Amino acid sequence: PIGEKAERRFVLRCDVPLEFDFEVLHLRRHPDIEVTVDRCRITPEDPAELCLEYRPTSYTSAVSEIEVVLAQFGGEPTRRIKIAGSCLPGLKQTEVETRGLLEIEEEKRQLHDMSIVKRVGKLMEKSKNRQRMTKRAASKSNSSGEREKLVNGLYMPESKAGRKLTQNQTGYVLMQKPGKAPLKHLKGYIEEVRSGKVKEREDWEKRKQATREMAAILWRAVFRQS
């Protein structure tokens, strides 16, 4: 835009351990384009810098041309550079609109990130509520005083005389596998395993089964004799 400056900088360096003197010749000048050099000697330690500035004063194209000439080797080689700049109406407005669009996109992104954070927070809160409800339900079921007995490796709820098992109790029994503790007994089962009570109970079941088998054998023997 008019009144603003566009700048480009180029570093001139030498990759061999030699020093070169150079000169910048203006083959074609334009008042809107300025070419400056900080030094006219290039050394391996200190490179030179060529600065090009374009400051438009009207909505026209500006063209300038320079030539970089080395002082050694008879002025060869040379480098001819053409510099062109253009200024169009409406660039300032376009720049403002572009900046505004970028700000709007950034604000949308921040709002989107905030919405994601809120959603994650709500999901975490729901998960915590579910965990609390599960703990409360487990504590209620443990404190309800419902007694169970172990039958062939299955936990059977004890119902009152003359009453059948409820649908929940029946489903609870059908979901079990012999020898595996259900979920609500898992913690107690682990503690019993650690304390050795499970092994004692298994040994007692084996002795009880052996006693039953021995009693059956004796009963059959007595029956045959009679």
mmCIF file of C-alpha atoms in Angstrom:
data_model
loop_
_atom_site.group_PDB
_atom_site.id
_atom_site.type_symbol
_atom_site.label_atom_id
_atom_site.label_comp_id
_atom_site.label_asym_id
_atom_site.label_seq_id
_atom_site.Cartn_x
_atom_site.Cartn_y
_atom_site.Cartn_z
ATOM 1 C CA PRO A 1 0.000 0.000 0.000
ATOM 2 C CA ILE A 2 1.002 3.633 -0.513
ATOM 3 C CA GLY A 3 3.028 5.038 2.379
ATOM 4 C CA GLU A 4 4.285 1.659 3.579
ATOM 5 C CA LYS A 5 7.671 0.083 2.995
ATOM 6 C CA ALA A 6 8.555 -3.339 1.634
ATOM 7 C CA GLU A 7 12.097 -4.502 2.360
ATOM 8 C CA ARG A 8 14.249 -7.417 1.247
ATOM 9 C CA ARG A 9 17.779 -8.177 2.429
ATOM 10 C CA PHE A 10 20.368 -10.348 0.657
ATOM 11 C CA VAL A 11 23.631 -11.579 2.184
ATOM 12 C CA LEU A 12 26.732 -11.545 -0.051
ATOM 13 C CA ARG A 13 29.351 -13.955 1.243
ATOM 14 C CA CYS A 14 32.450 -15.811 0.073
ATOM 15 C CA ASP A 15 32.924 -19.529 0.747
ATOM 16 C CA VAL A 16 36.689 -19.534 -0.006
ATOM 17 C CA PRO A 17 39.420 -17.879 2.127
ATOM 18 C CA LEU A 18 39.733 -14.838 -0.169
ATOM 19 C CA GLU A 19 38.650 -11.211 -0.019
ATOM 20 C CA PHE A 20 36.742 -9.520 -2.827
ATOM 21 C CA ASP A 21 35.932 -5.880 -3.451
ATOM 22 C CA PHE A 22 32.762 -5.195 -5.363
ATOM 23 C CA GLU A 23 30.754 -2.258 -6.627
ATOM 24 C CA VAL A 24 27.036 -1.763 -7.200
ATOM 25 C CA LEU A 25 26.207 0.106 -10.420
ATOM 26 C CA HIS A 26 22.747 1.610 -10.955
ATOM 27 C CA LEU A 27 21.804 0.918 -14.542
ATOM 28 C CA ARG A 28 18.224 2.097 -14.082
ATOM 29 C CA ARG A 29 16.891 4.115 -11.169
ATOM 30 C CA HIS A 30 13.422 4.703 -9.769
ATOM 31 C CA PRO A 31 12.558 7.121 -6.936
ATOM 32 C CA ASP A 32 10.390 4.530 -5.155
ATOM 33 C CA ILE A 33 13.194 1.933 -5.048
ATOM 34 C CA GLU A 34 16.307 2.362 -2.925
ATOM 35 C CA VAL A 35 19.362 0.079 -2.967
ATOM 36 C CA THR A 36 21.939 0.253 -0.153
ATOM 37 C CA VAL A 37 25.033 -1.774 0.740
ATOM 38 C CA ASP A 38 26.600 -1.807 4.194
ATOM 39 C CA ARG A 39 30.126 -2.478 2.851
ATOM 40 C CA CYS A 40 31.957 -2.931 -0.463
ATOM 41 C CA ARG A 41 34.268 -5.758 0.606
ATOM 42 C CA ILE A 42 33.440 -9.417 1.120
ATOM 43 C CA THR A 43 35.597 -11.485 3.499
ATOM 44 C CA PRO A 44 35.185 -15.064 4.753
ATOM 45 C CA GLU A 45 34.504 -13.685 8.236
ATOM 46 C CA ASP A 46 32.372 -10.630 7.387
ATOM 47 C CA PRO A 47 29.831 -10.962 4.571
ATOM 48 C CA ALA A 48 28.190 -7.917 3.008
ATOM 49 C CA GLU A 49 24.480 -7.177 2.997
ATOM 50 C CA LEU A 50 22.461 -5.771 0.114
ATOM 51 C CA CYS A 51 19.214 -4.066 1.147
ATOM 52 C CA LEU A 52 16.335 -3.327 -1.262
ATOM 53 C CA GLU A 53 13.541 -0.979 -0.176
ATOM 54 C CA TYR A 54 10.332 -0.249 -2.048
ATOM 55 C CA ARG A 55 8.150 2.629 -0.857
ATOM 56 C CA PRO A 56 5.355 3.303 -3.403
ATOM 57 C CA THR A 57 4.072 6.835 -3.929
ATOM 58 C CA SER A 58 1.484 6.087 -6.632
ATOM 59 C CA TYR A 59 -0.546 3.231 -8.067
ATOM 60 C CA THR A 60 2.022 2.363 -10.720
ATOM 61 C CA SER A 61 4.715 -0.231 -11.281
ATOM 62 C CA ALA A 62 8.316 0.653 -10.443
ATOM 63 C CA VAL A 63 11.337 -0.956 -12.104
ATOM 64 C CA SER A 64 14.990 -0.552 -11.217
ATOM 65 C CA GLU A 65 18.105 -2.373 -12.399
ATOM 66 C CA ILE A 66 21.508 -2.751 -10.766
ATOM 67 C CA GLU A 67 24.704 -4.620 -11.515
ATOM 68 C CA VAL A 68 27.160 -6.065 -9.006
ATOM 69 C CA VAL A 69 30.726 -5.869 -10.378
ATOM 70 C CA LEU A 70 33.786 -7.491 -8.793
ATOM 71 C CA ALA A 71 36.909 -5.347 -8.634
ATOM 72 C CA GLN A 72 39.261 -8.303 -9.243
ATOM 73 C CA PHE A 73 39.716 -10.434 -12.371
ATOM 74 C CA GLY A 74 39.006 -7.559 -14.754
ATOM 75 C CA GLY A 75 35.508 -6.968 -13.441
ATOM 76 C CA GLU A 76 34.323 -10.497 -14.251
ATOM 77 C CA PRO A 77 31.979 -12.079 -13.414
ATOM 78 C CA THR A 78 29.096 -9.640 -12.925
ATOM 79 C CA ARG A 79 25.570 -10.075 -11.662
ATOM 80 C CA ARG A 80 22.749 -8.016 -13.106
ATOM 81 C CA ILE A 81 19.632 -7.721 -10.972
ATOM 82 C CA LYS A 82 16.258 -6.310 -12.010
ATOM 83 C CA ILE A 83 14.007 -5.044 -9.224
ATOM 84 C CA ALA A 84 10.278 -4.582 -9.802
ATOM 85 C CA GLY A 85 7.523 -3.414 -7.493
ATOM 86 C CA SER A 86 3.828 -2.744 -7.988
ATOM 87 C CA CYS A 87 1.148 -1.004 -5.956
ATOM 88 C CA LEU A 88 -2.552 -1.643 -6.556
ATOM 89 C CA PRO A 89 -5.575 0.162 -5.091
ATOM 90 C CA GLY A 90 -7.471 -1.685 -2.402
ATOM 91 C CA LEU A 91 -4.454 -3.522 -0.978
ATOM 92 C CA LYS A 92 -4.829 -1.809 2.395
ATOM 93 C CA GLN A 93 -8.475 -2.785 2.603
ATOM 94 C CA THR A 94 -7.647 -6.337 1.539
ATOM 95 C CA GLU A 95 -4.947 -6.494 4.203
ATOM 96 C CA VAL A 96 -7.367 -5.263 6.862
ATOM 97 C CA GLU A 97 -10.012 -7.757 5.746
ATOM 98 C CA THR A 98 -7.487 -10.586 5.741
ATOM 99 C CA ARG A 99 -6.332 -9.651 9.234
ATOM 100 C CA GLY A 100 -9.948 -9.492 10.385
ATOM 101 C CA LEU A 101 -10.697 -12.904 8.885
ATOM 102 C CA LEU A 102 -7.658 -14.360 10.621
ATOM 103 C CA GLU A 103 -8.808 -12.888 13.928
ATOM 104 C CA ILE A 104 -12.301 -14.319 13.400
ATOM 105 C CA GLU A 105 -10.863 -17.755 12.576
ATOM 106 C CA GLU A 106 -8.673 -17.595 15.680
ATOM 107 C CA GLU A 107 -11.681 -16.658 17.810
ATOM 108 C CA LYS A 108 -13.679 -19.540 16.305
ATOM 109 C CA ARG A 109 -10.825 -21.924 17.032
ATOM 110 C CA GLN A 110 -10.651 -20.751 20.642
ATOM 111 C CA LEU A 111 -14.423 -21.126 21.035
ATOM 112 C CA HIS A 112 -14.214 -24.614 19.502
ATOM 113 C CA ASP A 113 -11.425 -25.567 21.902
ATOM 114 C CA MET A 114 -13.447 -24.203 24.826
ATOM 115 C CA SER A 115 -16.504 -26.202 23.733
ATOM 116 C CA ILE A 116 -14.379 -29.354 23.547
ATOM 117 C CA VAL A 117 -13.035 -28.682 27.045
ATOM 118 C CA LYS A 118 -16.604 -28.199 28.332
ATOM 119 C CA ARG A 119 -17.758 -31.431 26.665
ATOM 120 C CA VAL A 120 -14.860 -33.361 28.152
ATOM 121 C CA GLY A 121 -15.642 -31.857 31.551
ATOM 122 C CA LYS A 122 -19.297 -32.907 31.273
ATOM 123 C CA LEU A 123 -18.316 -36.438 30.220
ATOM 124 C CA MET A 124 -15.884 -36.707 33.126
ATOM 125 C CA GLU A 125 -18.583 -35.464 35.510
ATOM 126 C CA LYS A 126 -21.048 -38.034 34.126
ATOM 127 C CA SER A 127 -18.441 -40.758 34.542
ATOM 128 C CA LYS A 128 -17.839 -39.692 38.141
ATOM 129 C CA ASN A 129 -21.596 -39.686 38.799
ATOM 130 C CA ARG A 130 -21.900 -43.198 37.352
ATOM 131 C CA GLN A 131 -19.056 -44.376 39.568
ATOM 132 C CA ARG A 132 -20.752 -42.821 42.612
ATOM 133 C CA MET A 133 -24.070 -44.453 41.704
ATOM 134 C CA THR A 134 -22.344 -47.818 41.211
ATOM 135 C CA LYS A 135 -20.629 -47.532 44.584
ATOM 136 C CA ARG A 136 -23.910 -46.561 46.243
ATOM 137 C CA ALA A 137 -25.718 -49.477 44.611
ATOM 138 C CA ALA A 138 -22.956 -51.853 45.683
ATOM 139 C CA SER A 139 -23.035 -50.516 49.229
ATOM 140 C CA LYS A 140 -26.832 -50.841 49.311
ATOM 141 C CA SER A 141 -26.672 -54.417 48.053
ATOM 142 C CA ASN A 142 -23.992 -55.248 50.607
ATOM 143 C CA SER A 143 -25.913 -53.580 53.419
ATOM 144 C CA SER A 144 -29.278 -55.060 52.457
ATOM 145 C CA GLY A 145 -28.517 -58.121 54.550
ATOM 146 C CA GLU A 146 -29.390 -60.624 51.813
ATOM 147 C CA ARG A 147 -27.878 -63.930 52.834
ATOM 148 C CA GLU A 148 -26.375 -66.380 50.356
ATOM 149 C CA LYS A 149 -25.214 -69.957 50.499
ATOM 150 C CA LEU A 150 -22.627 -71.720 48.355
ATOM 151 C CA VAL A 151 -24.092 -74.668 46.410
ATOM 152 C CA ASN A 152 -21.832 -76.562 43.971
ATOM 153 C CA GLY A 153 -19.629 -73.511 43.510
ATOM 154 C CA LEU A 154 -22.578 -71.129 42.949
ATOM 155 C CA TYR A 155 -23.791 -68.411 45.294
ATOM 156 C CA MET A 156 -27.523 -69.002 45.888
ATOM 157 C CA PRO A 157 -29.630 -66.278 47.552
ATOM 158 C CA GLU A 158 -31.534 -67.659 50.522
ATOM 159 C CA SER A 159 -35.253 -67.027 50.060
ATOM 160 C CA LYS A 160 -37.836 -67.165 52.781
ATOM 161 C CA ALA A 161 -39.908 -70.280 53.205
ATOM 162 C CA GLY A 162 -42.522 -70.658 50.515
ATOM 163 C CA ARG A 163 -41.114 -67.886 48.334
ATOM 164 C CA LYS A 164 -39.457 -68.307 44.965
ATOM 165 C CA LEU A 165 -36.400 -66.486 43.739
ATOM 166 C CA THR A 166 -37.078 -63.143 42.116
ATOM 167 C CA GLN A 167 -36.199 -62.451 38.500
ATOM 168 C CA ASN A 168 -33.083 -60.522 39.535
ATOM 169 C CA GLN A 169 -31.988 -63.317 41.854
ATOM 170 C CA THR A 170 -32.532 -65.922 39.130
ATOM 171 C CA GLY A 171 -30.503 -63.879 36.632
ATOM 172 C CA TYR A 172 -27.804 -63.429 39.272
ATOM 173 C CA VAL A 173 -27.494 -67.221 39.646
ATOM 174 C CA LEU A 174 -27.604 -67.956 35.898
ATOM 175 C CA MET A 175 -24.823 -65.444 35.188
ATOM 176 C CA GLN A 176 -22.431 -67.265 37.517
ATOM 177 C CA LYS A 177 -19.922 -69.941 36.641
ATOM 178 C CA PRO A 178 -19.047 -72.719 39.093
ATOM 179 C CA GLY A 179 -15.878 -71.966 40.998
ATOM 180 C CA LYS A 180 -15.784 -68.294 39.954
ATOM 181 C CA ALA A 181 -16.824 -65.587 42.367
ATOM 182 C CA PRO A 182 -19.355 -63.014 41.083
ATOM 183 C CA LEU A 183 -18.386 -59.382 40.852
ATOM 184 C CA LYS A 184 -19.783 -58.284 44.200
ATOM 185 C CA HIS A 185 -17.885 -61.107 45.952
ATOM 186 C CA LEU A 186 -14.652 -60.552 44.037
ATOM 187 C CA LYS A 187 -13.044 -58.288 46.622
ATOM 188 C CA GLY A 188 -13.893 -60.637 49.464
ATOM 189 C CA TYR A 189 -12.771 -63.627 47.394
ATOM 190 C CA ILE A 190 -9.363 -62.015 46.774
ATOM 191 C CA GLU A 191 -8.982 -61.332 50.486
ATOM 192 C CA GLU A 192 -9.920 -64.921 51.273
ATOM 193 C CA VAL A 193 -7.360 -66.209 48.750
ATOM 194 C CA ARG A 194 -4.687 -64.099 50.386
ATOM 195 C CA SER A 195 -5.638 -65.295 53.863
ATOM 196 C CA GLY A 196 -5.872 -68.972 52.820
ATOM 197 C CA LYS A 197 -9.586 -69.357 53.564
ATOM 198 C CA VAL A 198 -10.378 -70.408 50.011
ATOM 199 C CA LYS A 199 -7.983 -73.350 50.188
ATOM 200 C CA GLU A 200 -9.421 -74.372 53.539
ATOM 201 C CA ARG A 201 -12.949 -74.233 52.139
ATOM 202 C CA GLU A 202 -11.905 -76.293 49.081
ATOM 203 C CA ASP A 203 -10.249 -78.900 51.330
ATOM 204 C CA TRP A 204 -13.391 -79.032 53.452
ATOM 205 C CA GLU A 205 -15.543 -79.525 50.330
ATOM 206 C CA LYS A 206 -13.243 -82.345 49.184
ATOM 207 C CA ARG A 207 -13.444 -84.052 52.594
ATOM 208 C CA LYS A 208 -17.206 -83.625 52.613
ATOM 209 C CA GLN A 209 -17.470 -85.153 49.138
ATOM 210 C CA ALA A 210 -15.178 -88.031 50.140
ATOM 211 C CA THR A 211 -17.328 -88.661 53.221
ATOM 212 C CA ARG A 212 -20.451 -88.778 51.056
ATOM 213 C CA GLU A 213 -18.828 -91.214 48.649
ATOM 214 C CA MET A 214 -17.653 -93.417 51.537
ATOM 215 C CA ALA A 215 -21.137 -93.370 53.062
ATOM 216 C CA ALA A 216 -22.639 -94.369 49.713
ATOM 217 C CA ILE A 217 -20.179 -97.262 49.367
ATOM 218 C CA LEU A 218 -20.935 -98.496 52.898
ATOM 219 C CA TRP A 219 -24.686 -98.214 52.299
ATOM 220 C CA ARG A 220 -24.427 -100.277 49.102
ATOM 221 C CA ALA A 221 -22.315 -102.896 50.904
ATOM 222 C CA VAL A 222 -24.842 -103.185 53.733
ATOM 223 C CA PHE A 223 -27.693 -103.364 51.240
ATOM 224 C CA ARG A 224 -26.033 -106.229 49.372
ATOM 225 C CA GLN A 225 -25.418 -108.198 52.557
ATOM 226 C CA SER A 226 -29.005 -107.822 53.571
#
